[in-house]
Amino acid sequence: MKIVIVGLGVIGGSFAMALKEAGYREVYGIDTNAQTLQKAREMGIIREGQTVGDRLLRDADLVILAIYPQLMRSFIQNHLQHLKPGCVITDATGIKGMFIEDILAMLPEEIDFVFGHPMAGREKKGIDFASHQVFKGANYLITPTKKNKEKNIELIEGLAYEMGFKKVRRITPSFHDEMIGFTSQLPHAIAVALINSDEEGRDTGSFIGDSYRELTRIANINEDLWSELFLGNKDNLLKAINNFELELDLIKKAIHDYDIETLKQYFRKSTKRREGLDS
Amino acid sequence: MKIVIVGLGVIGGSFAMALKEAGYREVYGIDTNAQTLQKAREMGIIREGQTVGDRLLRDADLVILAIYPQLMRSFIQNHLQHLKPGCVITDATGIKGMFIEDILAMLPEEIDFVFGHPMAGREKKGIDFASHQVFKGANYLITPTKKNKEKNIELIEGLAYEMGFKKVRRITPSFHDEMIGFTSQLPHAIAVALINSDEEGRDTGSFIGDSYRELTRIANINEDLWSELFLGNKDNLLKAINNFELELDLIKKAIHDYDIETLKQYFRKSTKRREGLDS
């Protein structure tokens, strides 16, 4: 199986590393940055790389798109004529609703796009931060469409397990985006708001423990990627933020009313939920 | 120097372990739970323990209070007559304003209370979760009062460094509580609100990555301790929550207005702040 990864950034690079580790030998890369391709070759995670890549795509049995959400539609449009009939495409995008229908409308019957989302990443961008270790034990989501062939969904599922993911789930694109708005985008919005709400000049670093460090780690954020993810999932994210603010307002009210029993009730609920999360 | 630790829970137990590691041999414990004392003796981190402890206090050169905030005043009141003239007391409480003045008013001149706050802990309670490792590299805050003798402040500072803390800072009690409202209590309120805002029955565990795991770790919370901390620092915490909500509303507005440039600006600000935190 010839695999072509499009975009050898932190996620595409991690895919290449994980595929190498899993024993795949025919892995190729397409990236607009020639230095990135050079690095990937030196790391031994791709056999060959191209900045244009039409030729590589023509031979690809599997194409993995690890590019920004906004580029998804145009990439398919521009490369439709280079894709091999019978090939399978998958992606790594954190939102689905904004392009799935458009892409399905563009693709001919003989090309099958299995949309996927590896729930692992790093805040830093670029191949230098790629690591297949982040995939180990992580969740992988697949959002099948009516056009998908079962064997192709199973191909991606199998690949995910081979790359070290622990749990692979199939869900609808709309439920995917609803959940991701809550579990991924909301935490990023919170982390950014938390650190931005600090007042200037307080030497905050001297007053922090693990909790502040942990809650703000993802405030170090790739602004291009995450602004696209936020805006591409606008309604779900706004709903998640609003639900979160309602809960925070409940806590605020309990503090304001000096209502210790209600506070403890919220804490017991959160403790139970957190303990249940990893079980 | 005879040291008596009052309360051998997760923090008091960690103190005992850290003191042992630092070479202190005369460490004693007071705890209402006889089993806890038994464990501490078996772990070799105290020489002797008592559930009442009047006798131990009479000989103590240093008393470390690792008890709940609400118990601080009553402990001093009930044990005033057992404290040795010339002894130094310190504590590990996460808020200061709620009891400092009252305690200073009770204490005679010859007993010096140096209020301190080791900024390290664990979500689990009890001696079984004690670990001096959490102190390594952490921050330690001291809130000197006018009554403190310089040599006694230096005693606690030195002890903090010996126990593995990296940075020891002196600040006023009121600034301490303001900062802690922001860096410690606000993150806990956020984590609790985040996980409590999840809708029931969505199998959320299948849809999470590291960000949600990290932002909710402290939602597993000791309800007795944290309800006291929240209510004991009411005004500072409410102010911190309000400032945070204002920032989150800015993000919400940018999403609502589809304003990608403003969103990126917030992300650049948060990234810069987060990178500056650990430098």
XYZ file of C-alpha atoms in Angstrom:
558
model
C 0.000 0.000 0.000
C 1.416 3.345 -1.086
C 0.589 6.030 1.424
C 0.926 9.753 0.751
C 0.734 12.193 3.651
C -0.199 15.719 2.659
C 1.178 18.252 5.136
C 4.144 17.133 7.234
C 3.518 19.413 10.174
C 3.242 18.209 13.751
C 0.303 15.900 12.933
C 1.368 14.735 9.474
C 4.885 14.142 10.772
C 3.501 12.126 13.699
C 1.485 10.020 11.234
C 4.648 9.335 9.238
C 6.533 8.328 12.390
C 3.698 6.105 13.599
C 3.360 4.426 10.207
C 7.088 3.745 10.088
C 6.924 2.272 13.581
C 3.980 0.111 12.470
C 6.084 -1.302 9.651
C 4.789 0.637 6.656
C 7.595 1.247 4.197
C 5.948 2.998 1.271
C 5.153 6.312 2.849
C 5.569 9.541 0.851
C 5.088 13.176 1.732
C 3.756 16.313 0.118
C 4.490 19.650 1.756
C 4.868 23.185 0.397
C 8.030 23.546 2.498
C 11.067 21.886 0.891
C 13.044 21.997 4.154
C 10.304 20.046 5.918
C 10.492 17.362 3.222
C 14.254 17.281 3.566
C 13.953 16.778 7.342
C 11.356 14.042 6.904
C 13.642 12.214 4.505
C 16.574 12.546 6.884
C 14.421 11.210 9.700
C 13.671 8.247 7.473
C 9.913 8.637 7.843
C 9.177 9.233 4.143
C 10.769 7.619 1.113
C 10.340 10.651 -1.036
C 8.763 14.069 -0.825
C 7.480 16.647 -3.257
C 6.342 20.233 -2.943
C 3.823 19.851 -5.746
C 3.118 16.175 -5.555
C 0.810 15.480 -8.487
C 2.934 12.500 -9.445
C 2.926 11.043 -5.930
C -0.847 11.353 -5.689
C -1.357 9.433 -8.949
C 0.145 6.305 -7.363
C -1.309 6.660 -3.875
C -3.580 3.952 -2.494
C -4.150 5.989 0.653
C -3.933 9.762 0.986
C -3.784 11.253 4.489
C -4.613 14.947 4.601
C -2.984 16.650 7.570
C -3.694 20.228 6.501
C -5.637 23.185 7.884
C -9.454 22.967 7.809
C -9.747 25.877 5.384
C -7.504 24.087 2.854
C -9.507 20.874 2.733
C -11.994 21.869 0.043
C -9.464 23.559 -2.221
C -6.998 20.699 -1.948
C -9.575 18.196 -3.177
C -10.739 20.575 -5.898
C -7.212 21.219 -7.167
C -6.109 17.598 -7.075
C -9.221 15.745 -8.136
C -7.656 14.843 -11.466
C -4.497 13.490 -9.804
C -6.198 11.016 -7.488
C -6.067 7.339 -8.422
C -9.451 5.647 -8.958
C -10.031 3.282 -6.049
C -7.901 5.260 -3.646
C -8.936 6.025 -0.085
C -8.537 9.478 1.450
C -8.637 10.290 5.144
C -7.957 13.428 7.149
C -6.979 14.577 10.625
C -9.169 17.624 10.952
C -10.649 18.601 14.290
C -13.992 19.658 12.807
C -16.046 18.004 10.129
C -19.301 19.816 9.348
C -17.736 22.746 7.551
C -16.450 20.762 4.534
C -17.813 17.207 4.468
C -20.832 17.815 2.226
C -18.908 19.987 -0.217
C -16.122 17.425 -0.535
C -18.497 14.510 -0.991
C -20.239 16.441 -3.772
C -16.902 16.897 -5.568
C -15.625 13.320 -5.357
C -16.421 10.656 -7.959
C -17.850 7.304 -6.808
C -14.546 5.465 -7.107
C -12.725 7.636 -4.591
C -13.668 7.032 -0.961
C -13.050 9.702 1.688
C -13.148 8.276 5.233
C -13.151 11.290 7.520
C -11.162 10.799 10.704
C -9.885 12.695 13.724
C -6.919 11.494 15.780
C -7.533 13.080 19.189
C -3.925 13.815 19.956
C -1.661 16.672 19.146
C 0.759 19.142 20.529
C 0.587 22.863 20.931
C 3.743 23.447 18.929
C 3.602 23.357 15.161
C 5.992 21.886 12.607
C 7.714 18.584 11.969
C 10.281 19.254 14.716
C 7.534 18.603 17.265
C 6.106 15.530 15.572
C 5.983 12.467 17.788
C 4.083 9.226 17.391
C 4.169 8.889 21.170
C 1.222 11.281 21.491
C -0.936 8.736 19.632
C -0.340 5.981 22.177
C -3.489 5.330 24.164
C -5.383 8.218 22.547
C -8.881 8.310 21.060
C -9.553 8.195 17.304
C -12.866 9.259 15.833
C -14.237 8.286 12.439
C -17.297 9.998 10.969
C -18.581 7.638 8.272
C -20.717 8.947 5.420
C -23.307 7.071 3.329
C -20.795 6.860 0.492
C -18.101 5.049 2.507
C -17.372 1.411 1.766
C -17.190 -0.695 4.929
C -13.792 -2.140 3.988
C -12.326 1.349 3.705
C -13.631 2.402 7.108
C -12.074 -0.769 8.493
C -8.804 0.089 6.766
C -8.598 3.390 8.651
C -9.723 1.786 11.906
C -7.041 -0.878 11.588
C -4.423 1.724 10.791
C -5.418 3.758 13.864
C -4.934 0.760 16.141
C -1.634 -0.079 14.459
C -0.456 3.481 15.110
C -1.113 3.037 18.817
C -4.542 4.583 19.312
C -6.500 2.833 22.012
C -10.117 3.487 21.191
C -11.559 4.054 17.712
C -15.170 5.141 17.538
C -17.596 5.768 14.692
C -19.967 8.695 15.066
C -21.906 11.092 12.871
C -20.148 14.262 11.726
C -22.679 16.443 13.543
C -22.274 14.597 16.856
C -18.507 14.715 16.364
C -18.554 18.499 16.042
C -20.902 18.874 19.006
C -18.638 16.764 21.243
C -15.425 18.378 20.012
C -16.880 21.824 20.657
C -17.212 20.731 24.269
C -14.173 18.504 24.895
C -11.576 20.302 22.800
C -12.507 23.806 21.702
C -14.155 24.878 24.969
C -11.037 23.928 27.013
C -8.898 25.967 24.632
C -11.229 28.972 24.913
C -11.125 28.616 28.713
C -7.328 28.382 28.882
C -6.934 31.472 26.702
C -9.488 33.453 28.713
C -7.906 32.353 32.005
C -4.405 33.550 31.221
C -5.640 36.671 29.412
C -7.700 37.640 32.467
C -4.544 37.988 34.560
C -3.686 41.541 35.497
C -0.375 42.921 34.240
C 2.721 43.168 36.397
C 1.836 40.774 39.214
C 4.776 38.353 38.688
C 2.167 35.619 38.444
C 4.788 32.906 37.908
C 5.738 33.131 41.586
C 2.206 32.369 42.717
C 1.286 29.330 40.688
C 0.998 25.653 41.411
C 0.265 22.735 39.122
C -3.366 23.692 38.631
C -2.653 27.014 36.916
C 0.151 25.450 34.902
C -2.116 22.673 33.699
C -5.107 24.852 32.961
C -3.056 27.254 30.858
C -0.730 24.859 28.993
C -2.965 24.952 25.918
C -3.149 28.757 26.055
C 0.096 28.431 24.106
C -1.899 27.982 20.939
C -1.464 27.836 17.155
C -3.508 30.921 16.287
C -4.038 30.060 12.616
C -5.311 26.561 13.230
C -7.461 27.297 16.249
C -9.122 30.408 14.857
C -10.236 28.217 11.936
C -11.439 25.469 14.260
C -13.356 27.925 16.475
C -15.073 29.682 13.581
C -15.666 26.450 11.687
C -17.635 25.090 14.645
C -19.222 28.331 15.749
C -22.661 27.195 16.916
C -21.448 24.148 18.834
C -18.692 26.099 20.523
C -20.944 29.001 21.500
C -23.402 26.516 22.996
C -20.608 24.815 24.961
C -19.312 28.160 26.256
C -22.800 29.198 27.300
C -23.432 25.925 29.155
C -20.083 26.300 30.886
C -20.846 29.880 31.930
C -24.174 28.766 33.396
C -22.333 26.258 35.604
C -19.748 28.820 36.603
C -22.528 31.235 37.487
C -24.036 28.588 39.764
C -20.708 28.338 41.595
C -20.506 32.129 41.741
C -23.977 32.312 43.241
C -23.156 29.700 45.888
C -20.033 31.655 46.851
C -21.947 34.920 46.888
C -24.697 33.403 49.070
C -22.095 31.732 51.316
C -23.927 28.474 50.570
C -21.429 25.810 51.601
C -23.783 22.858 51.135
C -24.521 23.746 47.514
C -20.818 24.251 46.806
C -20.025 20.840 48.253
C -22.770 19.338 46.113
C -21.135 20.767 42.959
C -17.768 19.431 44.095
C -19.160 15.963 44.731
C -20.742 15.960 41.273
C -17.494 17.041 39.583
C -15.447 14.511 41.564
C -17.762 11.678 40.582
C -17.663 12.700 36.929
C -13.884 13.037 36.899
C -13.392 9.676 38.548
C -15.732 8.113 36.003
C -13.842 9.617 33.070
C -10.810 7.363 33.214
C -12.584 4.198 34.232
C 15.023 21.336 66.767
C 11.888 19.476 67.771
C 9.235 19.766 65.090
C 5.578 18.888 65.615
C 3.304 18.553 62.609
C -0.377 18.967 63.378
C -2.534 17.106 60.883
C -0.876 14.246 59.007
C -3.047 14.376 55.912
C -1.730 14.665 52.404
C 0.064 17.958 53.153
C 1.211 17.266 56.724
C 2.378 13.821 55.650
C 4.317 15.352 52.758
C 5.963 17.787 55.186
C 7.015 14.867 57.402
C 8.472 13.020 54.410
C 10.294 16.096 53.136
C 11.729 16.845 56.590
C 12.953 13.287 56.936
C 14.573 13.509 53.509
C 16.191 16.804 54.549
C 17.776 15.083 57.543
C 15.485 16.201 60.385
C 15.183 13.438 62.941
C 13.035 14.955 65.687
C 9.724 15.146 63.912
C 6.513 14.325 65.780
C 2.891 14.190 64.716
C -0.510 15.106 66.096
C -3.601 13.787 64.357
C -7.093 12.925 65.562
C -6.864 9.652 63.646
C -4.836 6.994 65.493
C -4.477 4.868 62.343
C -2.867 7.780 60.538
C -0.335 8.147 63.338
C 0.335 4.426 63.208
C 0.993 4.628 59.464
C 3.280 7.632 59.883
C 5.295 5.777 62.486
C 5.534 2.712 60.253
C 6.677 4.905 57.367
C 9.374 6.206 59.706
C 8.439 9.837 59.096
C 7.536 10.637 62.725
C 9.203 9.468 65.903
C 6.032 9.536 67.872
C 2.438 10.556 67.437
C -0.450 11.544 69.666
C -4.144 12.084 69.122
C -4.309 14.770 71.806
C -0.786 16.037 71.739
C -0.587 18.561 74.570
C 2.633 16.953 75.762
C 4.251 17.014 72.327
C 3.394 20.687 71.866
C 5.050 21.654 75.171
C 8.443 20.555 73.819
C 8.043 21.789 70.249
C 10.451 24.387 68.856
C 8.519 24.482 65.606
C 4.843 23.671 65.111
C 3.595 23.120 61.557
C -0.176 23.352 61.228
C -1.463 21.349 58.289
C -5.145 21.548 59.136
C -8.291 22.926 57.516
C -8.661 26.728 57.392
C -11.709 26.696 59.661
C -9.738 24.890 62.393
C -6.870 27.384 62.561
C -8.360 29.810 65.075
C -9.783 27.156 67.376
C -6.563 25.144 67.386
C -4.557 28.137 68.579
C -7.236 29.054 71.121
C -7.403 25.517 72.536
C -3.647 24.995 72.683
C -2.352 28.405 73.662
C -1.409 27.151 77.105
C 0.501 24.163 75.670
C 2.811 26.114 73.378
C 6.403 26.611 74.488
C 7.532 30.227 74.912
C 9.964 31.029 72.089
C 8.449 28.508 69.714
C 7.715 29.241 66.080
C 4.464 28.254 64.401
C 3.830 28.029 60.696
C 0.955 26.775 58.583
C 0.164 25.453 55.122
C -3.167 27.129 54.538
C -4.170 28.276 51.078
C -5.809 31.478 52.317
C -4.632 33.895 54.942
C -6.956 36.859 55.472
C -9.716 34.945 57.203
C -7.727 34.148 60.362
C -4.420 36.061 60.512
C -5.606 39.043 62.563
C -7.582 36.910 65.010
C -4.665 34.578 65.589
C -2.162 37.417 66.051
C -4.482 38.951 68.642
C -4.512 35.700 70.609
C -0.789 34.969 70.621
C 1.597 36.287 73.278
C 4.759 38.170 72.214
C 7.049 35.200 72.796
C 5.300 32.948 70.274
C 5.949 33.797 66.645
C 3.564 32.653 63.907
C 5.145 32.807 60.449
C 2.280 32.226 58.018
C 3.246 30.187 54.969
C 1.744 28.478 51.961
C 3.484 25.641 50.117
C 2.009 25.823 46.620
C 1.876 22.116 46.037
C -0.643 19.489 46.812
C -2.630 16.650 45.460
C -6.314 16.222 44.865
C -6.502 13.104 47.020
C -6.650 13.429 50.770
C -4.979 11.440 53.520
C -1.495 10.287 54.403
C -1.605 7.517 51.775
C -1.262 10.198 49.110
C 1.479 12.169 50.861
C 4.599 12.666 48.779
C 7.481 15.060 49.235
C 8.052 14.834 45.482
C 5.243 17.357 44.898
C 7.322 19.973 46.760
C 10.269 19.677 44.366
C 10.548 22.795 42.250
C 7.331 24.303 43.598
C 6.620 27.813 44.886
C 6.425 28.676 48.611
C 4.787 31.860 49.830
C 5.356 33.530 53.184
C 3.120 36.343 54.397
C 5.111 38.112 57.138
C 3.343 40.166 59.800
C 4.679 43.092 61.817
C 5.128 40.792 64.801
C 7.435 38.317 63.020
C 11.098 38.203 63.963
C 13.374 38.186 60.914
C 15.258 35.104 62.110
C 12.029 33.138 62.330
C 10.986 34.103 58.809
C 14.431 32.998 57.679
C 13.969 29.702 59.525
C 10.845 28.903 57.501
C 12.423 30.109 54.272
C 15.449 27.887 54.849
C 13.240 24.929 55.683
C 11.249 25.455 52.474
C 14.406 25.333 50.374
C 15.635 22.275 52.281
C 12.336 20.535 51.523
C 12.886 21.079 47.813
C 10.878 24.205 47.046
C 12.433 26.266 44.314
C 11.192 29.774 44.901
C 10.235 31.285 48.262
C 8.587 34.703 48.179
C 7.455 37.112 50.871
C 4.216 38.979 50.224
C 1.429 40.617 52.201
C -1.496 38.445 53.284
C -3.918 40.517 51.242
C -1.859 40.248 48.042
C -1.440 36.525 48.752
C -5.186 36.008 48.880
C -5.753 38.133 45.795
C -3.196 36.128 43.781
C -4.361 32.755 45.105
C -7.952 33.625 44.226
C -6.729 33.951 40.661
C -4.030 31.264 40.314
C -5.519 28.521 42.465
C -9.179 28.938 43.329
C -10.312 30.241 39.939
C -8.779 27.217 38.116
C -10.588 24.896 40.527
C -13.900 26.707 39.953
C -13.324 26.483 36.186
C -12.491 22.771 36.262
C -15.605 21.992 38.306
C -17.843 24.112 36.057
C -16.335 22.567 32.918
C -17.015 18.962 33.831
C -20.376 19.774 35.416
C -21.474 21.519 32.214
C -21.214 18.242 30.288
C -24.543 16.783 29.238
C -25.451 13.368 30.601
C -25.098 10.175 28.602
C -22.736 11.292 25.856
C -19.924 8.798 26.669
C -17.629 11.806 26.900
C -14.584 9.666 27.722
C -14.444 8.508 24.076
C -14.172 12.068 22.805
C -11.427 13.543 24.918
C -7.812 14.368 24.353
C -5.176 15.651 26.745
C -6.706 19.118 26.981
C -9.963 17.987 28.577
C -8.105 15.538 30.818
C -5.794 18.277 32.026
C -8.438 20.930 32.489
C -10.612 18.623 34.584
C -8.008 16.798 36.689
C -8.620 19.141 39.635
C -12.400 18.718 39.282
C -11.684 15.664 41.433
C -11.726 17.859 44.501
C -11.729 17.637 48.290
C -15.130 19.194 48.901
C -14.573 20.042 52.581
C -11.275 21.826 52.059
C -12.168 23.687 48.890
C -15.559 24.901 50.036
C -13.732 26.490 52.989
C -11.081 27.982 50.733
C -13.675 29.377 48.299
C -15.839 30.943 50.999
C -12.836 32.133 53.016
C -11.633 34.128 50.022
C -15.023 35.145 48.690
C -14.364 38.660 47.381
C -11.061 37.855 45.673
C -12.459 34.745 44.062
C -15.616 36.466 42.813
C -13.465 39.208 41.307
C -11.238 36.628 39.582
C -14.259 34.752 38.201
C -15.768 37.981 36.905
C -12.529 39.018 35.181
C -12.290 35.583 33.630
C -15.875 35.715 32.378
C -15.217 39.100 30.779
C -12.319 37.585 28.811
C -14.396 34.567 27.832
C -17.156 36.886 26.660
C -14.646 38.676 24.435
C -13.783 35.359 22.813
C -17.479 34.557 22.508
C -18.126 37.877 20.805
C -15.266 37.345 18.336
C -16.649 33.907 17.456
C -20.166 35.284 17.150
C -18.963 38.131 14.893
C -16.804 35.722 12.876
C -13.905 38.071 13.674
C -10.834 35.960 12.926
C -8.299 38.774 13.406
C -9.511 39.539 16.930
C -9.485 35.851 17.821
C -5.898 35.522 16.595
C -4.966 38.569 18.638
C -6.305 36.896 21.819
C -4.410 33.716 20.932
C -1.165 35.609 20.381
C -1.595 37.331 23.744
C -2.263 34.052 25.558
C 0.651 32.326 23.815
C 3.037 35.102 24.795
C 1.836 35.017 28.406
C 2.082 31.239 28.632
C 5.571 31.194 27.170
C 6.617 33.878 29.654
C 5.267 31.903 32.602
C 7.947 29.261 32.739
C 10.867 31.451 31.793
